[in-house]
Amino acid sequence: MCVCGGLAEDNARFILLAGVLAAYMLAGAVLFQSLEADLEIRQAAEFWRVYHTFRRYHMRTTPQALQRLHELLYSYGNASTAGVINKRRRWDFPGSFHFVGTIVSTIGYGSTAPQTTAGRVAVILYGFFGCSGGILFFNLFLERIITFLAWILRSLHLRRLKRRLKKTTLASRRTARVGNARARALPDILDDDDVGLEHWKPSVYWVMMYLSLASCAVACCAAAVYAPLEGWSYVEALYFCFVSFATIGFGDFVSTQQPQYPYVHWYRLANFVFLVVGCCCIYSLLNVTSIVIKQGLNGIIWRLQYRNRGMAAPHLPRRRSSVSAIYYPKRRPTKVGARDSYKVEEVETPRRLSGELISIKEFLSSNKVSLAVMQKQLYETAQMQKGCGPDSTTPSHQPLFKPGAVGPLAIASEKFEKNKNAINR
């Protein structure tokens, strides 16, 4: 589908997202400047006040004394930043394990960093494979958490429909012969969980809500542990959780850095568990939210397209959600051996735009979906860029590579039905 100005939809979405992000960053710069600039000025003024007071009352104003003072301040700042003073050892085994954890998770607090040349070279090699493995782990977790949530939502939906079906059947028994026929079919329908539900898809907004609740629960529990042990306020602990779980890692707050802790071994284990679970939940939530943002961008593009065409967007039909449409599809009798059976005809059900919906067929077969598909798509793309036609590299029964088909967003999108014929033509 092409949009106004001759741009393809993917290119228009990319340009629109770049503009939205630029505006978002400009607004963020204004926001944080208004929030933090005054405090920065006050902190700088307080430092120079203490500095000049110390010089006035505790040292002679000679060049040598002033140089020694500056050397002392410089050395103290470096030692404090490197964690040499007033903090636990950085390069014992627990400290080294914490360091490699920040590499693999891509958090990178900066509180611990190698100082030797050999250590920096080792970080380059170790980090390359470690970050790759960490991203793969997050991607596989993303596949399975969406699959699990889809299974839960589908089970709840099925239970609700069974309850409604039973009520409908009891009411129909009082009326006519049709109700009796449906009542006889009820046990077979309830025994087969997949009948009529192949095309049912829970909304991505429900998935995003459950992931948000799980992320908040993990963050609140972790903050309740960090706040008393680290001496932080609860808001500071929540701030640390978000910065860590989102792998931003400013390094202004870092856990397990004090010289002594009560129950230190249990605390380190809990810290590791919180970081792993929190990073997985936030990673999944961010990728699912990116699909919602993509849907919003698609809506803007479609509105612009129809406005430029001088016509209003067509009214989108609502999806039918009646019990009869799901449990009583059209049937036609077919002979199988010596007895009669029924073959369910596929009925096209008008539905709302569902680029944000999860397919039951997809999540039932989610374990068969792996990153090998992404690797194959990358290979096919490379072959096409070399000049080879898609027919020479891709079998005719397989779809061609499309923009946005690779990456963590594609992994989440594979769990959600894309906009096939959305506001078509």
Coordinates of N, CA and C in Angstrom, one line a residue, residues 215-335:
S215 N 5.5 -6.3 35.6 CA 6.6 -5.5 35.8 C 6.5 -4.6 37.0
C216 N 5.4 -4.0 37.2 CA 5.2 -3.2 38.4 C 5.3 -4.0 39.7
A217 N 4.8 -5.2 39.7 CA 4.9 -6.1 40.9 C 6.3 -6.5 41.2
V218 N 7.1 -6.8 40.1 CA 8.5 -7.1 40.4 C 9.3 -5.9 40.9
A219 N 9.0 -4.7 40.3 CA 9.7 -3.5 40.7 C 9.3 -3.1 42.1
C220 N 8.1 -3.2 42.5 CA 7.7 -2.9 43.8 C 8.3 -3.8 44.9
C221 N 8.3 -5.1 44.6 CA 8.9 -6.0 45.5 C 10.4 -5.8 45.6
A222 N 11.1 -5.6 44.5 CA 12.5 -5.3 44.5 C 12.8 -4.0 45.3
A223 N 12.0 -3.0 45.0 CA 12.2 -1.7 45.7 C 12.1 -1.8 47.2
A224 N 11.1 -2.7 47.6 CA 10.9 -2.9 49.1 C 12.1 -3.6 49.7
V225 N 12.9 -4.4 48.9 CA 14.1 -5.0 49.4 C 15.3 -4.0 49.4
Y226 N 15.4 -3.3 48.2 CA 16.6 -2.4 48.1 C 16.5 -1.2 49.1
A227 N 15.4 -0.6 49.3 CA 15.3 0.6 50.1 C 15.9 0.5 51.5
P228 N 15.5 -0.5 52.3 CA 16.2 -0.6 53.6 C 17.6 -1.0 53.6
L229 N 18.0 -1.9 52.7 CA 19.3 -2.5 52.7 C 20.3 -1.5 52.1
E230 N 19.9 -0.7 51.1 CA 20.8 0.3 50.5 C 20.8 1.7 51.1
G231 N 19.7 1.9 52.0 CA 19.6 3.2 52.6 C 19.0 4.2 51.6
W232 N 18.2 3.8 50.6 CA 17.5 4.7 49.7 C 16.1 4.9 50.1
S233 N 15.5 6.0 49.6 CA 14.1 6.1 49.8 C 13.4 5.2 48.8
Y234 N 12.1 5.0 49.0 CA 11.4 4.0 48.2 C 11.3 4.5 46.8
V235 N 11.2 5.8 46.6 CA 11.1 6.4 45.2 C 12.5 6.2 44.5
E236 N 13.6 6.4 45.3 CA 14.9 6.1 44.7 C 15.1 4.7 44.3
A237 N 14.5 3.8 45.1 CA 14.6 2.3 44.8 C 13.8 2.0 43.6
L238 N 12.6 2.6 43.4 CA 11.8 2.4 42.2 C 12.5 2.9 41.0
Y239 N 13.1 4.1 41.2 CA 13.9 4.7 40.1 C 15.1 3.8 39.6
F240 N 15.8 3.2 40.6 CA 16.9 2.3 40.3 C 16.3 1.0 39.6
C241 N 15.2 0.5 40.0 CA 14.6 -0.6 39.4 C 14.3 -0.4 37.9
F242 N 13.7 0.8 37.6 CA 13.3 1.1 36.2 C 14.6 1.2 35.4
V243 N 15.6 2.0 35.9 CA 16.8 2.2 35.1 C 17.5 0.9 34.9
S244 N 17.5 0.0 35.8 CA 18.2 -1.3 35.7 C 17.4 -2.2 34.8
F245 N 16.1 -2.3 35.0 CA 15.3 -3.3 34.3 C 15.2 -2.9 32.8
A246 N 15.2 -1.6 32.5 CA 15.2 -1.1 31.1 C 16.5 -1.1 30.5
T247 N 17.6 -1.5 31.2 CA 19.0 -1.6 30.8 C 19.5 -0.2 30.4
I248 N 19.0 0.8 31.1 CA 19.6 2.2 30.8 C 20.9 2.3 31.6
G249 N 20.8 2.0 32.9 CA 22.1 1.9 33.7 C 22.8 3.2 33.8
F250 N 22.3 4.2 34.4 CA 23.0 5.5 34.6 C 24.2 5.3 35.5
G251 N 24.1 4.5 36.6 CA 25.2 4.3 37.5 C 25.2 5.2 38.7
D252 N 24.2 6.1 38.8 CA 24.1 6.9 40.0 C 23.6 6.1 41.2
F253 N 22.8 5.1 41.0 CA 22.4 4.1 42.0 C 22.8 2.7 41.6
V254 N 23.6 2.0 42.4 CA 24.0 0.7 42.0 C 23.8 -0.2 43.3
S255 N 23.2 -1.3 43.1 CA 23.0 -2.2 44.3 C 24.2 -3.0 44.6
T256 N 24.3 -3.6 45.9 CA 25.3 -4.5 46.4 C 26.7 -3.8 46.3
Q257 N 26.8 -2.5 46.6 CA 28.1 -1.8 46.6 C 28.6 -1.4 48.0
Q258 N 27.8 -1.6 49.0 CA 28.2 -1.2 50.3 C 29.2 -2.2 50.9
P259 N 30.0 -1.8 51.9 CA 31.0 -2.8 52.4 C 30.4 -3.9 53.1
Q260 N 29.3 -3.7 53.8 CA 28.6 -4.7 54.6 C 27.1 -4.7 54.4
Y261 N 26.5 -5.9 54.4 CA 25.1 -6.1 54.3 C 24.7 -7.2 55.3
P262 N 23.5 -7.1 55.9 CA 23.0 -8.3 56.6 C 22.5 -9.3 55.6
Y263 N 22.8 -10.6 55.9 CA 22.4 -11.7 55.0 C 22.9 -11.4 53.6
V264 N 24.2 -11.2 53.5 CA 24.7 -10.7 52.2 C 24.6 -11.7 51.1
H265 N 24.7 -13.0 51.3 CA 24.6 -14.0 50.3 C 23.2 -14.1 49.8
W266 N 22.2 -14.0 50.7 CA 20.8 -14.1 50.2 C 20.4 -12.8 49.5
Y267 N 21.0 -11.7 49.9 CA 20.7 -10.4 49.2 C 21.3 -10.4 47.8
R268 N 22.5 -10.9 47.6 CA 23.1 -11.0 46.3 C 22.3 -11.9 45.4
L269 N 21.8 -13.0 45.9 CA 21.0 -13.9 45.1 C 19.7 -13.2 44.7
A270 N 19.0 -12.5 45.7 CA 17.8 -11.8 45.4 C 18.0 -10.7 44.4
N271 N 19.1 -10.0 44.5 CA 19.5 -9.0 43.5 C 19.6 -9.6 42.1
F272 N 20.2 -10.7 42.0 CA 20.4 -11.3 40.7 C 19.0 -11.7 40.1
V273 N 18.2 -12.3 40.9 CA 16.9 -12.8 40.5 C 16.0 -11.6 40.1
F274 N 16.0 -10.5 40.9 CA 15.3 -9.3 40.5 C 15.7 -8.7 39.2
L275 N 17.0 -8.7 39.0 CA 17.5 -8.1 37.7 C 17.2 -8.9 36.5
V276 N 17.3 -10.2 36.6 CA 16.9 -11.1 35.5 C 15.4 -11.0 35.2
V277 N 14.6 -11.2 36.2 CA 13.2 -11.2 36.0 C 12.7 -9.8 35.5
G278 N 13.2 -8.8 36.2 CA 12.8 -7.5 35.8 C 13.2 -7.1 34.4
C279 N 14.4 -7.4 34.0 CA 14.8 -7.1 32.6 C 14.0 -7.9 31.6
C280 N 13.7 -9.1 31.9 CA 12.8 -9.9 31.0 C 11.4 -9.3 30.8
C281 N 10.8 -8.9 32.0 CA 9.5 -8.3 31.9 C 9.5 -7.0 31.2
I282 N 10.4 -6.1 31.5 CA 10.4 -4.8 30.9 C 10.8 -4.9 29.4
Y283 N 11.7 -5.8 29.1 CA 12.0 -6.0 27.7 C 10.8 -6.5 26.9
S284 N 10.0 -7.4 27.4 CA 8.8 -7.8 26.7 C 7.8 -6.7 26.7
L285 N 7.6 -6.0 27.7 CA 6.7 -4.9 27.8 C 7.0 -3.8 26.7
L286 N 8.3 -3.5 26.6 CA 8.7 -2.4 25.7 C 8.5 -2.9 24.3
N287 N 8.7 -4.2 24.0 CA 8.5 -4.6 22.6 C 7.0 -4.7 22.3
V288 N 6.1 -5.1 23.2 CA 4.7 -5.1 23.0 C 4.2 -3.7 22.8
T289 N 4.7 -2.8 23.7 CA 4.3 -1.4 23.6 C 4.7 -0.8 22.2
S290 N 5.8 -1.2 21.7 CA 6.3 -0.7 20.4 C 5.3 -1.1 19.3
I291 N 4.6 -2.2 19.5 CA 3.6 -2.6 18.5 C 2.4 -1.7 18.6
V292 N 2.0 -1.3 19.8 CA 0.9 -0.4 19.9 C 1.3 1.0 19.3
I293 N 2.6 1.4 19.5 CA 3.0 2.7 18.9 C 3.0 2.6 17.4
K294 N 3.4 1.4 16.9 CA 3.4 1.2 15.4 C 1.9 1.3 14.9
Q295 N 1.0 0.7 15.7 CA -0.4 0.8 15.2 C -0.9 2.2 15.2
G296 N -0.5 3.0 16.2 CA -0.8 4.5 16.2 C -0.2 5.2 14.9
L297 N 1.0 4.9 14.6 CA 1.6 5.5 13.4 C 0.9 5.0 12.1
N298 N 0.5 3.8 12.1 CA -0.3 3.3 10.9 C -1.6 4.1 10.8
G299 N -2.3 4.3 12.0 CA -3.5 5.1 11.9 C -3.3 6.5 11.4
I300 N -2.2 7.1 11.8 CA -1.9 8.5 11.3 C -1.7 8.5 9.8
I301 N -0.9 7.5 9.4 CA -0.7 7.4 7.9 C -1.9 7.2 7.1
W302 N -2.8 6.3 7.6 CA -4.1 6.1 6.9 C -4.9 7.3 6.9
R303 N -5.0 8.0 8.0 CA -5.8 9.3 8.0 C -5.2 10.3 7.0
L304 N -3.9 10.4 7.0 CA -3.3 11.3 6.0 C -3.6 10.9 4.6
Q305 N -3.6 9.6 4.4 CA -3.8 9.1 3.0 C -5.2 9.4 2.6
Y306 N -6.2 9.1 3.4 CA -7.6 9.3 3.0 C -7.9 10.8 2.9
R307 N -7.2 11.6 3.8 CA -7.5 13.1 3.7 C -6.9 13.6 2.4
N308 N -5.8 13.1 1.9 CA -5.2 13.6 0.7 C -6.0 13.1 -0.5
R309 N -6.7 12.0 -0.4 CA -7.6 11.5 -1.4 C -8.9 12.2 -1.5
G310 N -9.1 13.0 -0.5 CA -10.4 13.8 -0.5 C -11.6 12.9 -0.1
M311 N -11.3 11.9 0.7 CA -12.4 11.1 1.1 C -12.3 10.7 2.5
A312 N -13.3 10.3 3.2 CA -13.3 9.9 4.6 C -12.9 8.5 4.7
A313 N -12.3 8.1 5.8 CA -12.0 6.7 6.0 C -13.2 5.9 6.1
P314 N -13.3 4.7 5.5 CA -14.5 3.9 5.6 C -14.8 3.4 7.0
H315 N -16.0 3.2 7.3 CA -16.4 2.7 8.6 C -16.0 1.2 8.7
L316 N -15.3 0.9 9.7 CA -14.7 -0.4 9.9 C -15.7 -1.3 10.6
P317 N -16.1 -2.5 10.0 CA -17.1 -3.3 10.7 C -16.6 -3.9 12.0
R318 N -17.5 -4.0 12.9 CA -17.1 -4.6 14.2 C -17.0 -6.1 14.1
R319 N -16.2 -6.7 14.9 CA -16.1 -8.1 15.0 C -17.3 -8.7 15.7
R320 N -17.8 -9.8 15.1 CA -18.9 -10.5 15.8 C -18.4 -11.3 17.0
S321 N -19.1 -11.2 18.1 CA -18.6 -11.9 19.3 C -19.7 -12.7 19.9
S322 N -20.8 -13.0 19.1 CA -21.9 -13.8 19.6 C -21.5 -15.2 19.8
V323 N -22.2 -15.9 20.7 CA -21.9 -17.3 21.0 C -22.2 -18.2 19.8
S324 N -23.3 -17.8 19.1 CA -23.7 -18.7 18.0 C -22.7 -18.6 16.9
A325 N -22.1 -17.5 16.7 CA -21.1 -17.3 15.6 C -19.9 -18.2 15.8
I326 N -19.6 -18.5 17.1 CA -18.4 -19.2 17.5 C -18.7 -20.7 17.6
Y327 N -19.8 -21.1 18.3 CA -20.0 -22.5 18.5 C -21.0 -23.2 17.6
Y328 N -21.7 -22.4 16.7 CA -22.6 -23.0 15.8 C -22.3 -22.5 14.4
P329 N -21.1 -22.8 13.8 CA -20.8 -22.4 12.5 C -21.6 -23.2 11.5
K330 N -21.6 -22.8 10.2 CA -22.3 -23.5 9.2 C -21.7 -24.9 9.0
R331 N -22.5 -25.9 8.9 CA -22.0 -27.2 8.7 C -22.7 -27.9 7.5
R332 N -21.9 -28.8 6.9 CA -22.5 -29.6 5.8 C -22.1 -31.0 6.1
P333 N -23.0 -32.0 5.9 CA -22.7 -33.4 6.2 C -21.8 -34.0 5.2
T334 N -20.9 -34.8 5.6 CA -20.0 -35.6 4.7 C -19.9 -37.0 5.2
K335 N -19.8 -37.9 4.3 CA -19.7 -39.3 4.7 C -18.2 -39.7 5.0

